[in-house]
Amino acid sequence: EVQVLESGGGLVQPGGSLRLSCAASGFTFTNYAMTWVRQAPGKGLEWVSGFNGNYGTTHYADSVKGRFTISRDTFNNTLYLQLNSLRAEDTAVYYCAKRTGDSKRAAMDVWGLGTMVTVSS
Amino acid sequence: QSALTQPASVSGSPGQSITFSCTGTSSDVGGYDYVSWYQQHPGKAPKLIIYDVSNRPSGVSNRFFGSKSGNTASLTISGLQAEDEAEYYCSSYRSGSTYVFGTGTKVTVL
Protein backbone atom coordinates (compact mmCIF):
# COMPACT_ATOMS: atom_id res chain seq x y z
CA GLU A 1 0.00 0.00 0.00
CA VAL A 2 1.24 3.45 -0.94
CA GLN A 3 1.39 5.66 2.13
CA VAL A 4 3.19 8.48 3.86
CA LEU A 5 3.32 9.13 7.60
CA GLU A 6 4.39 12.35 9.27
CA SER A 7 5.97 12.78 12.69
CA GLY A 8 7.91 15.35 14.67
CA GLY A 9 5.31 17.97 15.45
CA GLY A 10 4.93 19.54 18.85
CA LEU A 11 4.92 22.72 20.92
CA VAL A 12 7.82 25.11 20.36
CA GLN A 13 8.54 28.66 21.47
CA PRO A 14 8.72 31.55 18.99
CA GLY A 15 12.15 31.62 17.41
CA GLY A 16 12.63 27.92 18.01
CA SER A 17 13.22 25.01 15.64
CA LEU A 18 11.63 21.69 14.82
CA ARG A 19 12.26 18.92 12.29
CA LEU A 20 9.35 17.12 10.70
CA SER A 21 9.72 13.69 9.12
CA CYS A 22 7.64 11.91 6.50
CA ALA A 23 8.18 8.18 6.11
CA ALA A 24 7.19 6.92 2.66
CA SER A 25 6.39 3.34 1.70
CA GLY A 26 4.84 1.34 -1.10
CA PHE A 27 6.39 3.29 -4.01
CA THR A 28 9.79 4.14 -5.49
CA PHE A 29 10.61 7.24 -3.49
CA THR A 30 13.05 8.80 -5.96
CA ASN A 31 10.59 8.58 -8.86
CA TYR A 32 8.12 11.03 -7.38
CA ALA A 33 8.13 14.63 -6.29
CA MET A 34 7.10 15.20 -2.68
CA THR A 35 5.65 18.22 -0.97
CA TRP A 36 4.67 19.75 2.36
CA VAL A 37 1.33 21.50 2.78
CA ARG A 38 0.08 23.12 5.98
CA GLN A 39 -3.29 24.11 7.38
CA ALA A 40 -3.64 26.60 10.20
CA PRO A 41 -6.49 25.94 12.65
CA GLY A 42 -9.81 26.69 10.94
CA LYS A 43 -8.05 27.92 7.79
CA GLY A 44 -7.39 26.70 4.28
CA LEU A 45 -4.55 24.75 2.73
CA GLU A 46 -1.21 26.43 2.07
CA TRP A 47 1.56 24.92 -0.03
CA VAL A 48 4.85 25.17 1.88
CA SER A 49 7.65 23.39 0.02
CA GLY A 50 8.40 20.81 -2.65
CA PHE A 51 11.19 18.39 -3.55
CA ASN A 52 11.52 16.94 -7.03
CA GLY A 53 12.29 13.24 -7.23
CA ASN A 54 15.11 12.64 -9.66
CA TYR A 55 16.80 16.03 -9.86
CA GLY A 56 16.51 16.89 -6.19
CA THR A 57 15.45 20.48 -6.81
CA THR A 58 13.65 22.28 -4.01
CA HIS A 59 11.01 24.99 -3.92
CA TYR A 60 9.53 27.14 -1.16
CA ALA A 61 6.61 29.45 -0.53
CA ASP A 62 7.64 33.05 0.09
CA SER A 63 6.25 32.82 3.63
CA VAL A 64 8.85 30.23 4.66
CA LYS A 65 11.78 30.90 2.32
CA GLY A 66 15.00 31.28 4.27
CA ARG A 67 13.51 29.71 7.41
CA PHE A 68 12.41 26.22 6.31
CA THR A 69 14.54 23.60 4.54
CA ILE A 70 13.24 20.53 2.77
CA SER A 71 15.45 17.48 2.31
CA ARG A 72 15.23 13.75 1.86
CA ASP A 73 17.00 10.52 2.82
CA THR A 74 16.70 8.10 -0.09
CA PHE A 75 18.16 5.23 1.95
CA ASN A 76 15.36 5.47 4.50
CA ASN A 77 12.68 6.77 2.11
CA THR A 78 12.08 9.75 4.34
CA LEU A 79 11.29 13.37 3.55
CA TYR A 80 12.16 16.06 6.06
CA LEU A 81 11.18 19.64 6.74
CA GLN A 82 13.46 21.64 9.01
CA LEU A 83 11.58 24.55 10.56
CA ASN A 84 13.72 27.39 11.97
CA SER A 85 12.92 30.84 13.34
CA LEU A 86 9.38 29.74 14.00
CA ARG A 87 6.60 32.28 14.37
CA ALA A 88 3.09 32.11 15.79
CA GLU A 89 1.71 32.16 12.25
CA ASP A 90 3.51 28.89 11.49
CA THR A 91 1.11 27.11 13.84
CA ALA A 92 -0.66 24.52 11.69
CA VAL A 93 -1.14 20.89 10.81
CA TYR A 94 1.67 19.98 8.43
CA TYR A 95 0.83 17.41 5.78
CA CYS A 96 3.30 15.46 3.68
CA ALA A 97 2.03 14.52 0.23
CA LYS A 98 3.28 12.49 -2.71
CA ARG A 99 2.81 13.95 -6.16
CA THR A 100 1.43 11.95 -9.08
CA GLY A 101 4.72 12.24 -10.94
CA ASP A 102 8.20 13.66 -10.77
CA SER A 103 7.15 17.23 -11.41
CA LYS A 104 6.68 20.32 -9.31
CA ARG A 105 3.47 20.83 -11.29
CA ALA A 106 1.87 17.49 -10.52
CA ALA A 107 -1.12 17.01 -8.24
CA MET A 108 -0.86 15.40 -4.79
CA ASP A 109 -2.43 11.97 -4.71
CA VAL A 110 -1.30 10.47 -1.40
CA TRP A 111 -1.51 12.43 1.84
CA GLY A 112 -0.46 11.63 5.37
CA LEU A 113 -2.56 12.20 8.47
CA GLY A 114 -0.62 15.34 9.35
CA THR A 115 1.45 16.44 12.32
CA MET A 116 0.55 19.45 14.46
CA VAL A 117 3.05 22.24 15.05
CA THR A 118 2.18 24.82 17.70
CA VAL A 119 4.34 27.91 18.12
CA SER A 120 3.60 29.60 21.41
CA SER A 121 5.34 30.91 24.50
CA GLN B 1 1.37 34.67 -2.61
CA SER B 2 -2.39 35.22 -3.03
CA ALA B 3 -4.74 32.27 -3.00
CA LEU B 4 -7.07 31.32 -5.83
CA THR B 5 -10.60 32.63 -5.31
CA GLN B 6 -13.46 30.25 -4.54
CA PRO B 7 -16.98 30.93 -3.24
CA ALA B 8 -17.13 30.41 0.50
CA SER B 9 -20.13 28.10 0.39
CA VAL B 10 -22.44 26.27 -1.97
CA SER B 11 -25.45 24.14 -1.13
CA GLY B 12 -27.78 21.75 -2.89
CA SER B 13 -30.38 19.09 -2.28
CA PRO B 14 -29.68 15.37 -2.66
CA GLY B 15 -29.70 14.36 -6.31
CA GLN B 16 -29.09 17.86 -7.58
CA SER B 17 -26.00 19.10 -9.42
CA ILE B 18 -23.86 21.94 -8.19
CA THR B 19 -20.99 23.79 -9.83
CA PHE B 20 -18.53 26.17 -8.24
CA SER B 21 -15.58 28.12 -9.49
CA CYS B 22 -11.91 28.67 -8.83
CA THR B 23 -10.54 31.92 -10.24
CA GLY B 24 -6.88 32.66 -10.72
CA THR B 25 -4.73 34.48 -13.23
CA SER B 26 -2.76 33.81 -16.39
CA SER B 27 0.19 32.93 -14.14
CA ASP B 28 -1.58 29.93 -12.66
CA VAL B 29 -5.02 28.58 -13.65
CA GLY B 30 -5.06 30.27 -17.05
CA GLY B 31 -1.48 29.48 -17.93
CA TYR B 32 -1.24 25.78 -17.17
CA ASP B 33 -3.40 22.66 -17.31
CA TYR B 34 -2.28 21.68 -13.81
CA VAL B 35 -5.45 22.42 -11.90
CA SER B 36 -6.48 19.89 -9.30
CA TRP B 37 -9.30 19.60 -6.77
CA TYR B 38 -9.27 18.17 -3.25
CA GLN B 39 -12.08 17.10 -0.95
CA GLN B 40 -11.56 17.45 2.79
CA HIS B 41 -13.91 16.19 5.47
CA PRO B 42 -13.60 17.71 8.97
CA GLY B 43 -10.55 16.44 10.82
CA LYS B 44 -9.34 14.45 7.84
CA ALA B 45 -6.55 14.82 5.30
CA PRO B 46 -7.41 16.18 1.86
CA LYS B 47 -8.24 13.69 -0.89
CA LEU B 48 -7.43 14.23 -4.56
CA ILE B 49 -10.58 14.05 -6.70
CA ILE B 50 -9.54 15.80 -9.95
CA TYR B 51 -6.09 16.37 -11.46
CA ASP B 52 -4.84 18.06 -14.62
CA VAL B 53 -8.13 20.01 -14.94
CA SER B 54 -10.48 17.12 -15.68
CA ASN B 55 -8.94 13.75 -14.86
CA ARG B 56 -10.28 11.56 -12.06
CA PRO B 57 -7.96 9.29 -10.06
CA SER B 58 -8.88 5.64 -9.92
CA GLY B 59 -11.67 5.06 -7.42
CA VAL B 60 -13.12 8.56 -7.52
CA SER B 61 -16.78 8.75 -8.45
CA ASN B 62 -17.66 9.89 -11.98
CA ARG B 63 -20.11 12.30 -10.35
CA PHE B 64 -17.16 14.69 -10.03
CA PHE B 65 -16.32 16.66 -13.17
CA GLY B 66 -13.64 19.29 -13.65
CA SER B 67 -13.27 21.88 -16.38
CA LYS B 68 -11.48 25.14 -17.16
CA SER B 69 -12.08 28.24 -19.23
CA GLY B 70 -9.52 31.00 -19.27
CA ASN B 71 -8.44 31.89 -15.75
CA THR B 72 -11.36 30.05 -14.11
CA ALA B 73 -11.64 26.37 -13.28
CA SER B 74 -14.86 24.73 -12.18
CA LEU B 75 -15.92 21.62 -10.27
CA THR B 76 -19.31 20.04 -10.86
CA ILE B 77 -20.78 17.48 -8.50
CA SER B 78 -23.76 15.69 -9.99
CA GLY B 79 -26.28 13.53 -8.14
CA LEU B 80 -25.36 15.22 -4.86
CA GLN B 81 -25.11 12.81 -1.91
CA ALA B 82 -24.85 13.33 1.83
CA GLU B 83 -21.26 12.07 1.77
CA ASP B 84 -20.30 14.92 -0.57
CA GLU B 85 -20.72 17.40 2.26
CA ALA B 86 -17.15 18.62 2.80
CA GLU B 87 -14.70 21.43 2.07
CA TYR B 88 -13.34 21.54 -1.47
CA TYR B 89 -10.07 23.18 -2.50
CA CYS B 90 -8.77 23.85 -5.97
CA SER B 91 -5.06 24.20 -6.62
CA SER B 92 -2.75 25.09 -9.48
CA TYR B 93 0.88 25.29 -10.40
CA ARG B 94 1.95 28.95 -10.50
CA SER B 95 4.84 30.32 -12.53
CA GLY B 96 7.99 30.75 -10.50
CA SER B 97 8.00 27.17 -9.29
CA THR B 98 5.35 27.67 -6.66
CA TYR B 99 2.00 26.07 -6.05
CA VAL B 100 -1.20 27.71 -4.87
CA PHE B 101 -4.45 26.53 -3.29
CA GLY B 102 -7.88 28.10 -3.44
CA THR B 103 -9.65 29.68 -0.51
CA GLY B 104 -11.94 26.68 -0.14
CA THR B 105 -15.66 26.05 -0.72
CA LYS B 106 -17.86 24.45 1.88
CA VAL B 107 -20.46 22.23 0.25
CA THR B 108 -23.63 21.65 2.24
CA VAL B 109 -26.16 19.00 1.33
CA LEU B 110 -29.58 20.25 2.39
CSV table of C-alpha atoms in Angstrom, one decimal:
chain,number,residue,atom,x,y,z
A,1,GLU,CA,0.0,0.0,0.0
A,2,VAL,CA,1.2,3.4,-0.9
A,3,GLN,CA,1.4,5.7,2.1
A,4,VAL,CA,3.2,8.5,3.9
A,5,LEU,CA,3.3,9.1,7.6
A,6,GLU,CA,4.4,12.4,9.3
A,7,SER,CA,6.0,12.8,12.7
A,8,GLY,CA,7.9,15.3,14.7
A,9,GLY,CA,5.3,18.0,15.5
A,10,GLY,CA,4.9,19.5,18.9
A,11,LEU,CA,4.9,22.7,20.9
A,12,VAL,CA,7.8,25.1,20.4
A,13,GLN,CA,8.5,28.7,21.5
A,14,PRO,CA,8.7,31.6,19.0
A,15,GLY,CA,12.2,31.6,17.4
A,16,GLY,CA,12.6,27.9,18.0
A,17,SER,CA,13.2,25.0,15.6
A,18,LEU,CA,11.6,21.7,14.8
A,19,ARG,CA,12.3,18.9,12.3
A,20,LEU,CA,9.3,17.1,10.7
A,21,SER,CA,9.7,13.7,9.1
A,22,CYS,CA,7.6,11.9,6.5
A,23,ALA,CA,8.2,8.2,6.1
A,24,ALA,CA,7.2,6.9,2.7
A,25,SER,CA,6.4,3.3,1.7
A,26,GLY,CA,4.8,1.3,-1.1
A,27,PHE,CA,6.4,3.3,-4.0
A,28,THR,CA,9.8,4.1,-5.5
A,29,PHE,CA,10.6,7.2,-3.5
A,30,THR,CA,13.0,8.8,-6.0
A,31,ASN,CA,10.6,8.6,-8.9
A,32,TYR,CA,8.1,11.0,-7.4
A,33,ALA,CA,8.1,14.6,-6.3
A,34,MET,CA,7.1,15.2,-2.7
A,35,THR,CA,5.7,18.2,-1.0
A,36,TRP,CA,4.7,19.7,2.4
A,37,VAL,CA,1.3,21.5,2.8
A,38,ARG,CA,0.1,23.1,6.0
A,39,GLN,CA,-3.3,24.1,7.4
A,40,ALA,CA,-3.6,26.6,10.2
A,41,PRO,CA,-6.5,25.9,12.7
A,42,GLY,CA,-9.8,26.7,10.9
A,43,LYS,CA,-8.1,27.9,7.8
A,44,GLY,CA,-7.4,26.7,4.3
A,45,LEU,CA,-4.5,24.7,2.7
A,46,GLU,CA,-1.2,26.4,2.1
A,47,TRP,CA,1.6,24.9,0.0
A,48,VAL,CA,4.9,25.2,1.9
A,49,SER,CA,7.6,23.4,0.0
A,50,GLY,CA,8.4,20.8,-2.7
A,51,PHE,CA,11.2,18.4,-3.6
A,52,ASN,CA,11.5,16.9,-7.0
A,53,GLY,CA,12.3,13.2,-7.2
A,54,ASN,CA,15.1,12.6,-9.7
A,55,TYR,CA,16.8,16.0,-9.9
A,56,GLY,CA,16.5,16.9,-6.2
A,57,THR,CA,15.5,20.5,-6.8
A,58,THR,CA,13.6,22.3,-4.0
A,59,HIS,CA,11.0,25.0,-3.9
A,60,TYR,CA,9.5,27.1,-1.2
A,61,ALA,CA,6.6,29.4,-0.5
A,62,ASP,CA,7.6,33.0,0.1
A,63,SER,CA,6.2,32.8,3.6
A,64,VAL,CA,8.8,30.2,4.7
A,65,LYS,CA,11.8,30.9,2.3
A,66,GLY,CA,15.0,31.3,4.3
A,67,ARG,CA,13.5,29.7,7.4
A,68,PHE,CA,12.4,26.2,6.3
A,69,THR,CA,14.5,23.6,4.5
A,70,ILE,CA,13.2,20.5,2.8
A,71,SER,CA,15.4,17.5,2.3
A,72,ARG,CA,15.2,13.7,1.9
A,73,ASP,CA,17.0,10.5,2.8
A,74,THR,CA,16.7,8.1,-0.1
A,75,PHE,CA,18.2,5.2,1.9
A,76,ASN,CA,15.4,5.5,4.5
A,77,ASN,CA,12.7,6.8,2.1
A,78,THR,CA,12.1,9.7,4.3
A,79,LEU,CA,11.3,13.4,3.5
A,80,TYR,CA,12.2,16.1,6.1
A,81,LEU,CA,11.2,19.6,6.7
A,82,GLN,CA,13.5,21.6,9.0
A,83,LEU,CA,11.6,24.5,10.6
A,84,ASN,CA,13.7,27.4,12.0
A,85,SER,CA,12.9,30.8,13.3
A,86,LEU,CA,9.4,29.7,14.0
A,87,ARG,CA,6.6,32.3,14.4
A,88,ALA,CA,3.1,32.1,15.8
A,89,GLU,CA,1.7,32.2,12.3
A,90,ASP,CA,3.5,28.9,11.5
A,91,THR,CA,1.1,27.1,13.8
A,92,ALA,CA,-0.7,24.5,11.7
A,93,VAL,CA,-1.1,20.9,10.8
A,94,TYR,CA,1.7,20.0,8.4
A,95,TYR,CA,0.8,17.4,5.8
A,96,CYS,CA,3.3,15.5,3.7
A,97,ALA,CA,2.0,14.5,0.2
A,98,LYS,CA,3.3,12.5,-2.7
A,99,ARG,CA,2.8,13.9,-6.2
A,100,THR,CA,1.4,12.0,-9.1
A,101,GLY,CA,4.7,12.2,-10.9
A,102,ASP,CA,8.2,13.7,-10.8
A,103,SER,CA,7.2,17.2,-11.4
A,104,LYS,CA,6.7,20.3,-9.3
A,105,ARG,CA,3.5,20.8,-11.3
A,106,ALA,CA,1.9,17.5,-10.5
A,107,ALA,CA,-1.1,17.0,-8.2
A,108,MET,CA,-0.9,15.4,-4.8
A,109,ASP,CA,-2.4,12.0,-4.7
A,110,VAL,CA,-1.3,10.5,-1.4
A,111,TRP,CA,-1.5,12.4,1.8
A,112,GLY,CA,-0.5,11.6,5.4
A,113,LEU,CA,-2.6,12.2,8.5
A,114,GLY,CA,-0.6,15.3,9.3
A,115,THR,CA,1.4,16.4,12.3
A,116,MET,CA,0.6,19.5,14.5
A,117,VAL,CA,3.1,22.2,15.1
A,118,THR,CA,2.2,24.8,17.7
A,119,VAL,CA,4.3,27.9,18.1
A,120,SER,CA,3.6,29.6,21.4
A,121,SER,CA,5.3,30.9,24.5
B,1,GLN,CA,1.4,34.7,-2.6
B,2,SER,CA,-2.4,35.2,-3.0
B,3,ALA,CA,-4.7,32.3,-3.0
B,4,LEU,CA,-7.1,31.3,-5.8
B,5,THR,CA,-10.6,32.6,-5.3
B,6,GLN,CA,-13.5,30.3,-4.5
B,7,PRO,CA,-17.0,30.9,-3.2
B,8,ALA,CA,-17.1,30.4,0.5
B,9,SER,CA,-20.1,28.1,0.4
B,10,VAL,CA,-22.4,26.3,-2.0
B,11,SER,CA,-25.4,24.1,-1.1
B,12,GLY,CA,-27.8,21.8,-2.9
B,13,SER,CA,-30.4,19.1,-2.3
B,14,PRO,CA,-29.7,15.4,-2.7
B,15,GLY,CA,-29.7,14.4,-6.3
B,16,GLN,CA,-29.1,17.9,-7.6
B,17,SER,CA,-26.0,19.1,-9.4
B,18,ILE,CA,-23.9,21.9,-8.2
B,19,THR,CA,-21.0,23.8,-9.8
B,20,PHE,CA,-18.5,26.2,-8.2
B,21,SER,CA,-15.6,28.1,-9.5
B,22,CYS,CA,-11.9,28.7,-8.8
B,23,THR,CA,-10.5,31.9,-10.2
B,24,GLY,CA,-6.9,32.7,-10.7
B,25,THR,CA,-4.7,34.5,-13.2
B,26,SER,CA,-2.8,33.8,-16.4
B,27,SER,CA,0.2,32.9,-14.1
B,28,ASP,CA,-1.6,29.9,-12.7
B,29,VAL,CA,-5.0,28.6,-13.6
B,30,GLY,CA,-5.1,30.3,-17.0
B,31,GLY,CA,-1.5,29.5,-17.9
B,32,TYR,CA,-1.2,25.8,-17.2
B,33,ASP,CA,-3.4,22.7,-17.3
B,34,TYR,CA,-2.3,21.7,-13.8
B,35,VAL,CA,-5.5,22.4,-11.9
B,36,SER,CA,-6.5,19.9,-9.3
B,37,TRP,CA,-9.3,19.6,-6.8
B,38,TYR,CA,-9.3,18.2,-3.3
B,39,GLN,CA,-12.1,17.1,-0.9
B,40,GLN,CA,-11.6,17.5,2.8
B,41,HIS,CA,-13.9,16.2,5.5
B,42,PRO,CA,-13.6,17.7,9.0
B,43,GLY,CA,-10.5,16.4,10.8
B,44,LYS,CA,-9.3,14.5,7.8
B,45,ALA,CA,-6.5,14.8,5.3
B,46,PRO,CA,-7.4,16.2,1.9
B,47,LYS,CA,-8.2,13.7,-0.9
B,48,LEU,CA,-7.4,14.2,-4.6
B,49,ILE,CA,-10.6,14.0,-6.7
B,50,ILE,CA,-9.5,15.8,-10.0
B,51,TYR,CA,-6.1,16.4,-11.5
B,52,ASP,CA,-4.8,18.1,-14.6
B,53,VAL,CA,-8.1,20.0,-14.9
B,54,SER,CA,-10.5,17.1,-15.7
B,55,ASN,CA,-8.9,13.7,-14.9
B,56,ARG,CA,-10.3,11.6,-12.1
B,57,PRO,CA,-8.0,9.3,-10.1
B,58,SER,CA,-8.9,5.6,-9.9
B,59,GLY,CA,-11.7,5.1,-7.4
B,60,VAL,CA,-13.1,8.6,-7.5
B,61,SER,CA,-16.8,8.7,-8.5
B,62,ASN,CA,-17.7,9.9,-12.0
B,63,ARG,CA,-20.1,12.3,-10.3
B,64,PHE,CA,-17.2,14.7,-10.0
B,65,PHE,CA,-16.3,16.7,-13.2
B,66,GLY,CA,-13.6,19.3,-13.6
B,67,SER,CA,-13.3,21.9,-16.4
B,68,LYS,CA,-11.5,25.1,-17.2
B,69,SER,CA,-12.1,28.2,-19.2
B,70,GLY,CA,-9.5,31.0,-19.3
B,71,ASN,CA,-8.4,31.9,-15.8
B,72,THR,CA,-11.4,30.1,-14.1
B,73,ALA,CA,-11.6,26.4,-13.3
B,74,SER,CA,-14.9,24.7,-12.2
B,75,LEU,CA,-15.9,21.6,-10.3
B,76,THR,CA,-19.3,20.0,-10.9
B,77,ILE,CA,-20.8,17.5,-8.5
B,78,SER,CA,-23.8,15.7,-10.0
B,79,GLY,CA,-26.3,13.5,-8.1
B,80,LEU,CA,-25.4,15.2,-4.9
B,81,GLN,CA,-25.1,12.8,-1.9
B,82,ALA,CA,-24.9,13.3,1.8
B,83,GLU,CA,-21.3,12.1,1.8
B,84,ASP,CA,-20.3,14.9,-0.6
B,85,GLU,CA,-20.7,17.4,2.3
B,86,ALA,CA,-17.2,18.6,2.8
B,87,GLU,CA,-14.7,21.4,2.1
B,88,TYR,CA,-13.3,21.5,-1.5
B,89,TYR,CA,-10.1,23.2,-2.5
B,90,CYS,CA,-8.8,23.9,-6.0
B,91,SER,CA,-5.1,24.2,-6.6
B,92,SER,CA,-2.7,25.1,-9.5
B,93,TYR,CA,0.9,25.3,-10.4
B,94,ARG,CA,2.0,28.9,-10.5
B,95,SER,CA,4.8,30.3,-12.5
B,96,GLY,CA,8.0,30.8,-10.5
B,97,SER,CA,8.0,27.2,-9.3
B,98,THR,CA,5.3,27.7,-6.7
B,99,TYR,CA,2.0,26.1,-6.1
B,100,VAL,CA,-1.2,27.7,-4.9
B,101,PHE,CA,-4.5,26.5,-3.3
B,102,GLY,CA,-7.9,28.1,-3.4
B,103,THR,CA,-9.7,29.7,-0.5
B,104,GLY,CA,-11.9,26.7,-0.1
B,105,THR,CA,-15.7,26.1,-0.7
B,106,LYS,CA,-17.9,24.4,1.9
B,107,VAL,CA,-20.5,22.2,0.2
B,108,THR,CA,-23.6,21.7,2.2
B,109,VAL,CA,-26.2,19.0,1.3
B,110,LEU,CA,-29.6,20.3,2.4
